[in-house]
Coordinates of C-alpha atoms (C1' of nucleotides) in Angstrom, one line a residue:
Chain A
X1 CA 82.9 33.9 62.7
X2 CA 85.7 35.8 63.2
X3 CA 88.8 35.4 60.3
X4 CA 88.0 34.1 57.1
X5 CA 90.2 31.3 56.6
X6 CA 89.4 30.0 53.2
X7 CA 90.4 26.4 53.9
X8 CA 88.1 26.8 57.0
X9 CA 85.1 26.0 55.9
X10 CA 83.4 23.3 53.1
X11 CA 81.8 25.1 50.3
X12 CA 78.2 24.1 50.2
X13 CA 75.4 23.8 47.1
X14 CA 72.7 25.9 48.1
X15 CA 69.3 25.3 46.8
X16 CA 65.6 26.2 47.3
X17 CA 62.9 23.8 47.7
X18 CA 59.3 24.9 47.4
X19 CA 55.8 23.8 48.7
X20 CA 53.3 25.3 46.1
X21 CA 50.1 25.1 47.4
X22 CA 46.7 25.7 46.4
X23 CA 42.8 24.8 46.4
X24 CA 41.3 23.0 43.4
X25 CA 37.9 21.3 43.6
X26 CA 38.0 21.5 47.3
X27 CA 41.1 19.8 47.9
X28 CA 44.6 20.7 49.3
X29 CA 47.1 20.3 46.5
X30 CA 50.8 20.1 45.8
X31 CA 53.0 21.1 43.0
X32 CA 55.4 18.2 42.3
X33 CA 57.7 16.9 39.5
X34 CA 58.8 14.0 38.6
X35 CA 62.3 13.0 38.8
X36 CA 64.2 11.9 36.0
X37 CA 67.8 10.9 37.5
X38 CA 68.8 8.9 40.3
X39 CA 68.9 9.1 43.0
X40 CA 65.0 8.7 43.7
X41 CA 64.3 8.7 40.1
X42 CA 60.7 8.4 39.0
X43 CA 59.7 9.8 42.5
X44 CA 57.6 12.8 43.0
X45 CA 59.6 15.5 44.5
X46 CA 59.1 19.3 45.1
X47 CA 60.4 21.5 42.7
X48 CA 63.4 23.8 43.3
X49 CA 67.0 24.5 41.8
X50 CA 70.1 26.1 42.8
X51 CA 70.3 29.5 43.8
X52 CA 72.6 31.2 41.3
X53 CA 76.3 33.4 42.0
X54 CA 74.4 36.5 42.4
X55 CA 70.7 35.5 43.8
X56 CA 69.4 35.7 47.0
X57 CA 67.0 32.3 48.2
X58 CA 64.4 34.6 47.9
X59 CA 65.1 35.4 44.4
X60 CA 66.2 32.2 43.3
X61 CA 62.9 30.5 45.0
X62 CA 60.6 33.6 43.3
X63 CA 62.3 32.6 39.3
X64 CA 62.0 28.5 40.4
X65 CA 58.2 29.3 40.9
X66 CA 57.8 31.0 37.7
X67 CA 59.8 28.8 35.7
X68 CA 57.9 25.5 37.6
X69 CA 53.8 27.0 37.1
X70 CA 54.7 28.5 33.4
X71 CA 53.0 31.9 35.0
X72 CA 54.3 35.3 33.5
X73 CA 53.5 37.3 36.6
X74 CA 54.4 35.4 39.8
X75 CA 55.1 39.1 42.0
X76 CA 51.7 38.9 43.8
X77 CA 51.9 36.0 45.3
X78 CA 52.7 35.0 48.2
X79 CA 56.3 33.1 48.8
X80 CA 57.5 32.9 52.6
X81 CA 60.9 31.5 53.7
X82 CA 59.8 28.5 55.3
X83 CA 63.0 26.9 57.0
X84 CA 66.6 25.6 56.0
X85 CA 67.1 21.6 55.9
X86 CA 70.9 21.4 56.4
X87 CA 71.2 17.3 57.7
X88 CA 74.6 16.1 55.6
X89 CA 72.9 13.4 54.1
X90 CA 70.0 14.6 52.9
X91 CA 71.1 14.2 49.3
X92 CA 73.1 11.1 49.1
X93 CA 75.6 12.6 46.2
X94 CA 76.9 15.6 47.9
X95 CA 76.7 18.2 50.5
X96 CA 73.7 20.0 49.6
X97 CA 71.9 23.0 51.9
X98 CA 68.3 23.9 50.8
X99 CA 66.5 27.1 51.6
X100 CA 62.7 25.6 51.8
X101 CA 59.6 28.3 50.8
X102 CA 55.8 28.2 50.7
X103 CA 53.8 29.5 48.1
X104 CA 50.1 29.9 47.6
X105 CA 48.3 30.2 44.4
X106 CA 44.8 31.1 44.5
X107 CA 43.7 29.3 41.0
X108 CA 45.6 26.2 39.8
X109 CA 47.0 26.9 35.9
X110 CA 48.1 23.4 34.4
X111 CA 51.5 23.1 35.3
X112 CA 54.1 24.4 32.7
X113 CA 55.7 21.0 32.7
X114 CA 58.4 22.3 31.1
X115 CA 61.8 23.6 32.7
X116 CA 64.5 20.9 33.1
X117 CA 61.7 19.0 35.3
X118 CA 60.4 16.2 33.4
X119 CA 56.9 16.5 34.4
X120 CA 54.8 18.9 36.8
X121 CA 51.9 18.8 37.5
X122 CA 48.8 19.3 41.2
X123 CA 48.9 16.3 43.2
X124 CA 46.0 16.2 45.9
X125 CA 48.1 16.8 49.5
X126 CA 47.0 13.3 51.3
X127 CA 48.5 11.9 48.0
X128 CA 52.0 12.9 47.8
X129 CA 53.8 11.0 49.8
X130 CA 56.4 9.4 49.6
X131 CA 58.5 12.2 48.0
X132 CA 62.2 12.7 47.3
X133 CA 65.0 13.2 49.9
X134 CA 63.8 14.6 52.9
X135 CA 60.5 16.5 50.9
X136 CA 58.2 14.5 53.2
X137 CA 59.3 16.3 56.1
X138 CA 59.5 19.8 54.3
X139 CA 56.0 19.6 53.0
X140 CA 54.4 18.5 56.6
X141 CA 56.4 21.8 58.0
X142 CA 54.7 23.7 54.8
X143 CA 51.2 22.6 55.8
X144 CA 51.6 23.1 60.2
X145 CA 53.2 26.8 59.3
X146 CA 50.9 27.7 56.6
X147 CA 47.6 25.8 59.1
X148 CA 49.0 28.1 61.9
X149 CA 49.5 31.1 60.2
X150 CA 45.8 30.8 58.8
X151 CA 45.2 31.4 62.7
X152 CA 46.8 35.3 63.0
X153 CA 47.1 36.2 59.2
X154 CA 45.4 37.3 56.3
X155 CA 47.1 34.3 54.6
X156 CA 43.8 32.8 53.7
X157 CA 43.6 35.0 50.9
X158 CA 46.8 34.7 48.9
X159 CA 44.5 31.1 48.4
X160 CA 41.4 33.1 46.6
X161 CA 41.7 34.9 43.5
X162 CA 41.5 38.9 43.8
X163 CA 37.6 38.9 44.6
X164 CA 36.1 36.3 46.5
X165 CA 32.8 35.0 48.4
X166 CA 33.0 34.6 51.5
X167 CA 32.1 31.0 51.2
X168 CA 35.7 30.4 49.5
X169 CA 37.1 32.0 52.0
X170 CA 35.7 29.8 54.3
X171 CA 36.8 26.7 52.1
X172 CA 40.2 27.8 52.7
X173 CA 40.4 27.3 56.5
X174 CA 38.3 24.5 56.0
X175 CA 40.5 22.0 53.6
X176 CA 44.1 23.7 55.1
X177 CA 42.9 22.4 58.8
X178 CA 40.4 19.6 58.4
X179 CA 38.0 21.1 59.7
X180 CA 34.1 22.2 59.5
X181 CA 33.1 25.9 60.3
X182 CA 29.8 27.4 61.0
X183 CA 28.9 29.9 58.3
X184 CA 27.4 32.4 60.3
X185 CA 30.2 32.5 62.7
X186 CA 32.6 32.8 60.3
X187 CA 30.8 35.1 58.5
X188 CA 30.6 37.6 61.5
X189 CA 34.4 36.7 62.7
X190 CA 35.5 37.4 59.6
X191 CA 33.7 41.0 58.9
X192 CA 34.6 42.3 62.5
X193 CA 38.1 42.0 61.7
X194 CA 38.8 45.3 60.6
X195 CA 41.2 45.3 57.4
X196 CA 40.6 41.4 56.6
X197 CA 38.2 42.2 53.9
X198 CA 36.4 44.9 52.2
X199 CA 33.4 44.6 50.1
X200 CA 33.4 45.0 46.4
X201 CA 30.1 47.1 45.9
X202 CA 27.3 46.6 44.2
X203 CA 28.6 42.5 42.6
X204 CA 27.7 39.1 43.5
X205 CA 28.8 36.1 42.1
X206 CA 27.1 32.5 42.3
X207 CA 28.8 30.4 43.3
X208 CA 28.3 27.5 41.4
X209 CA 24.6 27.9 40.2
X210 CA 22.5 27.3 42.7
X211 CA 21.6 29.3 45.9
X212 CA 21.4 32.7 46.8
X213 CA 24.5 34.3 44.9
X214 CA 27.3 36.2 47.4
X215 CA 28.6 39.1 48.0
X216 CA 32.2 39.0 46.6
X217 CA 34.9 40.7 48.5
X218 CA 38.8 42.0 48.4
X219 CA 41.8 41.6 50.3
X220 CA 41.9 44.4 53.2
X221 CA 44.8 46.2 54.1
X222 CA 45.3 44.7 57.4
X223 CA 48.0 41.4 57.5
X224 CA 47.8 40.4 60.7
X225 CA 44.4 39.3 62.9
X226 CA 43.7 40.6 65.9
X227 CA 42.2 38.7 67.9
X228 CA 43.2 35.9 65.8
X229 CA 40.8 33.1 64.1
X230 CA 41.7 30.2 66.2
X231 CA 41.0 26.7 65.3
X232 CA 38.5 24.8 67.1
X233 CA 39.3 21.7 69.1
X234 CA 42.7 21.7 69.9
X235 CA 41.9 20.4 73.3
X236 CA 38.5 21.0 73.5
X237 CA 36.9 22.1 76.5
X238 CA 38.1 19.7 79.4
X239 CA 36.0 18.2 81.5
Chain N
X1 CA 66.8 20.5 40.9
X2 CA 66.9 17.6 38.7
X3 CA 70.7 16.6 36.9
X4 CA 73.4 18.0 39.5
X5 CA 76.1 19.1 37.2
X6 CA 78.8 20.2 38.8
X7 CA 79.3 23.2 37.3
X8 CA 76.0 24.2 37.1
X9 CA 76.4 25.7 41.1
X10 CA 78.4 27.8 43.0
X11 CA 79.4 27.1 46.3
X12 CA 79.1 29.0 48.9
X13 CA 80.0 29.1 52.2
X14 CA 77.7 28.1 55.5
X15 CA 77.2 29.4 58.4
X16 CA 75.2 29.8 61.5
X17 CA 74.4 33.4 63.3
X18 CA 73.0 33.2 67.4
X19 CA 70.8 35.7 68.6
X20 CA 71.2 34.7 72.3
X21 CA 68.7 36.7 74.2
X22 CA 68.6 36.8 78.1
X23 CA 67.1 38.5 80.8
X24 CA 69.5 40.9 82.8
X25 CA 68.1 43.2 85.6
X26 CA 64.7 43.5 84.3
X27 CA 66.1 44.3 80.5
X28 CA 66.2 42.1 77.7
X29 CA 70.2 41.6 76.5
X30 CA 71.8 39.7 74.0
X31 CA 75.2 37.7 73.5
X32 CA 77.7 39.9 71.3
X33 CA 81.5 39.5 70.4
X34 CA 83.9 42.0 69.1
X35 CA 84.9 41.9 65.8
X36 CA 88.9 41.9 65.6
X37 CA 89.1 42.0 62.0
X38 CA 88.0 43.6 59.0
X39 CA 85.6 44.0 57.8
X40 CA 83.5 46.0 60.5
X41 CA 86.7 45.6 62.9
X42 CA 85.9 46.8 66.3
X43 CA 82.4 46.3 66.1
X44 CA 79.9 44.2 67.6
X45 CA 78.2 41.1 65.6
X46 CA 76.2 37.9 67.0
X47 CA 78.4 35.2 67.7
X48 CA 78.5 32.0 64.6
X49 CA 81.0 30.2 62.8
X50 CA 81.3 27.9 60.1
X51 CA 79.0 25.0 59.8
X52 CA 81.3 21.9 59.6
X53 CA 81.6 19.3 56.8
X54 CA 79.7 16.8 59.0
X55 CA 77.2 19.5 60.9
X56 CA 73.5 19.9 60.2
X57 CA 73.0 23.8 60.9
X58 CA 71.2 22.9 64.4
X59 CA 74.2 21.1 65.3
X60 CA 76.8 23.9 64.6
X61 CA 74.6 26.2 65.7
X62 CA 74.3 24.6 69.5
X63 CA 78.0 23.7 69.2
X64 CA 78.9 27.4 69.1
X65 CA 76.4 28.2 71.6
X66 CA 78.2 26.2 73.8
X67 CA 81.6 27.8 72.7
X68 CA 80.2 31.1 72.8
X69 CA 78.6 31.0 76.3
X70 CA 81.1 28.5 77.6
X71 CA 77.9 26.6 79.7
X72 CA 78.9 22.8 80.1
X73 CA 75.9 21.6 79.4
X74 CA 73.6 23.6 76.2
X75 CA 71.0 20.5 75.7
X76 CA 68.2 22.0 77.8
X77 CA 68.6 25.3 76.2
X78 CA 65.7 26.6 73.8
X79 CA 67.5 26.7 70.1
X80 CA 65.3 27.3 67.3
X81 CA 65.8 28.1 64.0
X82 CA 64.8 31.4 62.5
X83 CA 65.5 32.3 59.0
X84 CA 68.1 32.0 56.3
X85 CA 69.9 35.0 55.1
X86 CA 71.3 35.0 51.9
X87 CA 71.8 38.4 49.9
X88 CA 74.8 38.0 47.8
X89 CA 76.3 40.9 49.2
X90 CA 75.7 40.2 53.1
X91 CA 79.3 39.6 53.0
X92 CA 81.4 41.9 51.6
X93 CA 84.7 39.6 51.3
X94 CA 83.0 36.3 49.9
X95 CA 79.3 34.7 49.3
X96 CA 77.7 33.5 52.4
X97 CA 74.6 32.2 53.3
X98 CA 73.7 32.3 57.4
X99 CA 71.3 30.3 58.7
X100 CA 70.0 32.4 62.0
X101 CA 69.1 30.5 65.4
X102 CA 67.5 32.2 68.1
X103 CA 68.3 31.2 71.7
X104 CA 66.9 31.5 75.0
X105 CA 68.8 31.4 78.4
X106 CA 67.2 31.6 81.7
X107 CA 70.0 32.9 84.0
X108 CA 72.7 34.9 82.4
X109 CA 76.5 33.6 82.8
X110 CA 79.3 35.5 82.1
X111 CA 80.4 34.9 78.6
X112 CA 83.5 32.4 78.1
X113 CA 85.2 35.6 75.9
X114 CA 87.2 32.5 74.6
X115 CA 86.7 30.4 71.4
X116 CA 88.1 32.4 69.3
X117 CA 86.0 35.6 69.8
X118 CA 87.9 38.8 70.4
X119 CA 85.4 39.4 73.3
X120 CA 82.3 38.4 73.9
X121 CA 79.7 39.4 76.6
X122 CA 75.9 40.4 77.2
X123 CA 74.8 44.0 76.2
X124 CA 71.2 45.3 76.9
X125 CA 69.2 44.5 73.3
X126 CA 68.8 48.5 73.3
X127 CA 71.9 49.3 73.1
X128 CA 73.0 47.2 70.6
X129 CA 72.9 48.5 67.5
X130 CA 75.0 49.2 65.1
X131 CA 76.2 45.2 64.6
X132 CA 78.2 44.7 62.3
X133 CA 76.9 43.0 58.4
X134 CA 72.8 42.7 58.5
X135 CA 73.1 41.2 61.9
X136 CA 70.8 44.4 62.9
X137 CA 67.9 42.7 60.8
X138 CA 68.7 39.2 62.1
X139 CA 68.4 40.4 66.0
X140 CA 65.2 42.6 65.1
X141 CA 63.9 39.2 63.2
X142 CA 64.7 37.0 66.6
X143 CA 62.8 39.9 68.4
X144 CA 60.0 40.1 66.3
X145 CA 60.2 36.3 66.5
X146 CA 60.1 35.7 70.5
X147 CA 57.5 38.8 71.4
X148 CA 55.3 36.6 68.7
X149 CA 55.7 33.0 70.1
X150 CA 55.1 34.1 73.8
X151 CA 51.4 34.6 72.5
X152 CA 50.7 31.2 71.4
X153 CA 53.7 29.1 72.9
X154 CA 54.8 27.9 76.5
X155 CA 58.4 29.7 75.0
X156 CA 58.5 32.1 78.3
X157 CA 59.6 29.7 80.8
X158 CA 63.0 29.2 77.9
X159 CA 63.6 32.6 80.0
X160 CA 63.7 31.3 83.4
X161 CA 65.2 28.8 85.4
X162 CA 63.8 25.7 86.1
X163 CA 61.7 26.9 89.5
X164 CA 60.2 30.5 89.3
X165 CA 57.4 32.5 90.6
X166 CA 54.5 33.6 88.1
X167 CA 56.1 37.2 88.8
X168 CA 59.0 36.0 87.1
X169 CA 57.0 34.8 84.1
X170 CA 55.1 37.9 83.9
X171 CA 58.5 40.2 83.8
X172 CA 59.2 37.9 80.5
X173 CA 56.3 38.8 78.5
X174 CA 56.6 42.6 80.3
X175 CA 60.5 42.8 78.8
X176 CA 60.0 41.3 75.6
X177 CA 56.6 42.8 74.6
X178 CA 57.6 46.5 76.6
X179 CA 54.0 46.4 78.2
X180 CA 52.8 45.8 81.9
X181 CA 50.4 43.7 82.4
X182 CA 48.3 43.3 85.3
X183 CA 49.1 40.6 87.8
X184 CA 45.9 39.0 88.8
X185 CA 44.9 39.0 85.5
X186 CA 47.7 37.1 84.6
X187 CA 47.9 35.0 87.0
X188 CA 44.8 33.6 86.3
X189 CA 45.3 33.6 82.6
X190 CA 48.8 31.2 82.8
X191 CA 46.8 29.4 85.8
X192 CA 44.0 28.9 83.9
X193 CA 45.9 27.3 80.9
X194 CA 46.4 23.5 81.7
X195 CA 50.1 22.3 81.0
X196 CA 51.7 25.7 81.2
X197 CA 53.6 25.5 84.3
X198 CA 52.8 23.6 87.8
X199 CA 53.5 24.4 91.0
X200 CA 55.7 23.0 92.8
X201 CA 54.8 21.5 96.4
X202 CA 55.1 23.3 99.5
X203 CA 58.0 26.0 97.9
X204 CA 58.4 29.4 97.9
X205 CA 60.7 32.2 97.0
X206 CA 61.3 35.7 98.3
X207 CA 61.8 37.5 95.2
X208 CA 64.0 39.6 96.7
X209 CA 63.6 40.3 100.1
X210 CA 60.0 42.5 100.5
X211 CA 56.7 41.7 100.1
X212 CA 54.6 38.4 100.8
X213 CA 57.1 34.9 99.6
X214 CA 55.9 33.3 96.0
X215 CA 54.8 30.2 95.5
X216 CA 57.0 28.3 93.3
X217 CA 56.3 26.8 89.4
X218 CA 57.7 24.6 87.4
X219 CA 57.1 24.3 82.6
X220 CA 54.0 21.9 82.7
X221 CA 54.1 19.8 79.3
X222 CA 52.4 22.1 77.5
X223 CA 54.2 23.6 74.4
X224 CA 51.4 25.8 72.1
X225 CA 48.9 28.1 74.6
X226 CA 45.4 27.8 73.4
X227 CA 44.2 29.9 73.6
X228 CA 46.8 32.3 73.4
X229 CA 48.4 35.1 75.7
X230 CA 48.0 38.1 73.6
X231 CA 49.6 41.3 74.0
X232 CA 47.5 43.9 74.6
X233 CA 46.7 47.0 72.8
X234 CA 47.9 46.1 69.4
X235 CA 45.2 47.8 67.8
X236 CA 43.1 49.0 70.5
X237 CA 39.4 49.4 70.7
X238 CA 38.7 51.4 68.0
X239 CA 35.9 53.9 68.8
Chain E
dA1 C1' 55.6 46.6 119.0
dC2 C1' 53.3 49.0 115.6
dT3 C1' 52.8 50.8 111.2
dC4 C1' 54.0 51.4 106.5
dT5 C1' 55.4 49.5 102.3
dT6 C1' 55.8 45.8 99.2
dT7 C1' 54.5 41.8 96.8
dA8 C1' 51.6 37.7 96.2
dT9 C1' 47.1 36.0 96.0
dA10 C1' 41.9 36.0 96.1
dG11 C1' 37.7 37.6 94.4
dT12 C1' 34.1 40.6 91.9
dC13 C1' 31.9 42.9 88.0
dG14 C1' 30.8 44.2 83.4
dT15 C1' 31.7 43.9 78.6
dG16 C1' 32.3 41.4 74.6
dA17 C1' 33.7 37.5 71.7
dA18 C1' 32.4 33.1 70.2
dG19 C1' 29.7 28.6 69.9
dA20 C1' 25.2 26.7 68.9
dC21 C1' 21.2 27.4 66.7
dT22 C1' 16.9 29.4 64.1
dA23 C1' 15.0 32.3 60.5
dT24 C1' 14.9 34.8 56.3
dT25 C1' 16.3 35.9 51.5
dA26 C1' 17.4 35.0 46.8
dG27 C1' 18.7 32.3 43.5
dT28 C1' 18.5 27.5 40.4
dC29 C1' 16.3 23.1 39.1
dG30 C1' 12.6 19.9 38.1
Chain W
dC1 C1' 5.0 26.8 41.2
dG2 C1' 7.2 24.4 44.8
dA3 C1' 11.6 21.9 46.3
dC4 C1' 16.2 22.7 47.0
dT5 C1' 20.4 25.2 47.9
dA6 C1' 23.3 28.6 49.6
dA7 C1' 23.9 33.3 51.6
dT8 C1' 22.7 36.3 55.1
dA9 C1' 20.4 38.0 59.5
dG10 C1' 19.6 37.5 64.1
dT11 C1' 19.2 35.3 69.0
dC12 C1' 20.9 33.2 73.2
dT13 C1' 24.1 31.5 76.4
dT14 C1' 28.5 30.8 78.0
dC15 C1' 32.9 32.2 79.1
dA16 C1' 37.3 34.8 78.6
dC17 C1' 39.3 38.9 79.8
dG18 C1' 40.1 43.8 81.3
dA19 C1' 39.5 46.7 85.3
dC20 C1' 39.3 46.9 89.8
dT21 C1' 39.1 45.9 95.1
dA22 C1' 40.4 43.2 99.0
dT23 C1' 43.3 40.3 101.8
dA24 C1' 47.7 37.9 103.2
dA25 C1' 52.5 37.7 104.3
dA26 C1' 56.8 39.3 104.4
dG27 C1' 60.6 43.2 105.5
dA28 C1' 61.8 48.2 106.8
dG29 C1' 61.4 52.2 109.6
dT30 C1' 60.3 54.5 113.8

DNA sequence: ACTCTTTATAGTCGTGAAGACTATTAGTCG
DNA sequence: CGACTAATAGTCTTCACGACTATAAAGAGT
């Protein structure tokens, strides 16, 4: 880009789509709301808005998620630029480029509902679908970065609230890839990682009534894992 | 974004910023052109343009990657998307938001200079800095970026040509991460991974004139590593 | 021709991480 | 009080990996 020729270029609507995510009653889920207008009126879709004259994505998509979950403080959590969706007819009405973020929550508030969207509200992950436009796509690139992430970041506890067990720590990895862990294991994985989490002293929490009641930890300082938590059987052992 | 009033946006304007990164001599280099005019005249900035009425992003982006190196053919290159920037003041003459593509070229051509780039050409990624806007945060970003997919990804081979020795591979990770690795340990490690590269029947390379020929590889099918190649001493063994 | 240097390749050894599994502890529920 | 449940502790074996040594195959120097 060398001259700026101001009949050079289109002008472009720039917007920011997010994936909210988060963990209720052991299940991935979504934040979504429902489309009033055409095109794809009626149809779930993920919530987002234009980024305004003086905004940056990450700003704009930082006020969306406030406005969208009705929470007054939204500066702890975590919002990661996710990727840009730029095809030409991704909105059928005009020429529209959208900045796409994850976010996590770690406990699911009832949705604010209100905003311009007509309705918000947690819709269980496998459920979603289909969603407006090209949301399909960005919420399947939402879940593989966020899975993979999971793998060689502390990103599994933006999904807890500040103290945790490490049971629900485990439920994270568990619901975000499919999978089943062994406790032990991840137990002992999880406290020779240096800076992934430090005990709260002295308080336990049960977790739901029965059993022995856990220890309850905090976020460490650390961010990223090393080595990291990989997921089991990718491509198993051959042979 | 429900109701798309139209004067309920700005537009802006849309474009794409390379980070073209190469291996010169053992060093790690990237594509540059010379500004010609203001703002930051005279300096050096990563080659872009103007996404096009009808472009997605990826498509402008490998259409100036094409104009920009002046290679016929840019299909087999490695293009990936990296991250949108988008503070309003980015630009000082007008709002734009840049989506940022990283690239990866195996052998090094001269630069076409042509298109309508003052000049372009390869300078070693140490010397590159100052560039001109934030493009010294986009080129750290597609740094940060590569050094991190090597780990888990079959990315390294994007740096060679389409036959190479495993010495080859190794000077890859040893110029993008700045470490040296050992070589049978290596060896065995990207041997030892099924899908990462495979050899290639009965041919061999001097590297460059001494020592013992090596045998010859090919990319395997392979795309993630798993496990992964990780760099070393990243946090050491403590105690 | 012989040796030295260089680079690729083969193999060895010890440590440690991780999977599979068993045992114990500390709670609730009937 | 026992049955049940979940957290926590510990064991054992396998295997990946870092560090290291040894051998092979080429060119360069004398």
């Amino acid at each position: 880009m060398q001259g700026y020729d101001k009949y050079a270029f289109e002008p472009f609507a720039v917007t920011v789509d997010l994936a909210v995510l988060t963990l209720r009653a052991g299940a991935l889920h979504v934040l979504l709301v429902e489309r009033g207008q055409e095109p794809f009126a009626g149809r779930w879709a993920l919530p987002g808005g234009f980024v305004l004259p003086r905004e940056s994505a990450e700003t704009a998509a930082r006020r969306e998620l406030a406005e969208e979950t009705g929470l007054s403080d939204v500066s702890g959590l975590h919002l990661e630029q996710l990727r840009t969706y730029s095809d030409p007819d991704r909105d059928p009405r005009m020429r529209v480029v959208s900045v796409a973020f994850t976010a996590l929550l770690p406990d699911p508030p009832e949705p604010h509902g209100g905003g311009d969207a007509a309705q918000a509200r947690w819709l269980p992950y496998d459920q979603a679908r289909p969603l407006a436009f090209d949301h399909d796509g960005i919420l399947a690139d939402a879940h593989d970065r966020v899975g993979a992430q999971l793998e060689y970041s502390c990103l599994a506890t933006a999904f807890c609230p500040p103290e945790f067990t490490l049971g629900e720590l485990q439920n994270v990895y568990e619901t975000v890839w499919g999978v089943e862990l062994d406790r032990p294991n991840f137990r002992r994985k999880v406290l020779a990682t240096p800076g992934f989490v430090e005990p709260v002293p002295g308080a336990a929490r049960l977790t739901g009534g029965r059993g022995k009641p856990a220890a309850l930890y905090r976020a460490g300082t650390a961010t990223t894992l090393h080595p990291p938590l990989l997921r089991p059987s990718r491509e198993g052992r051959p042979a």
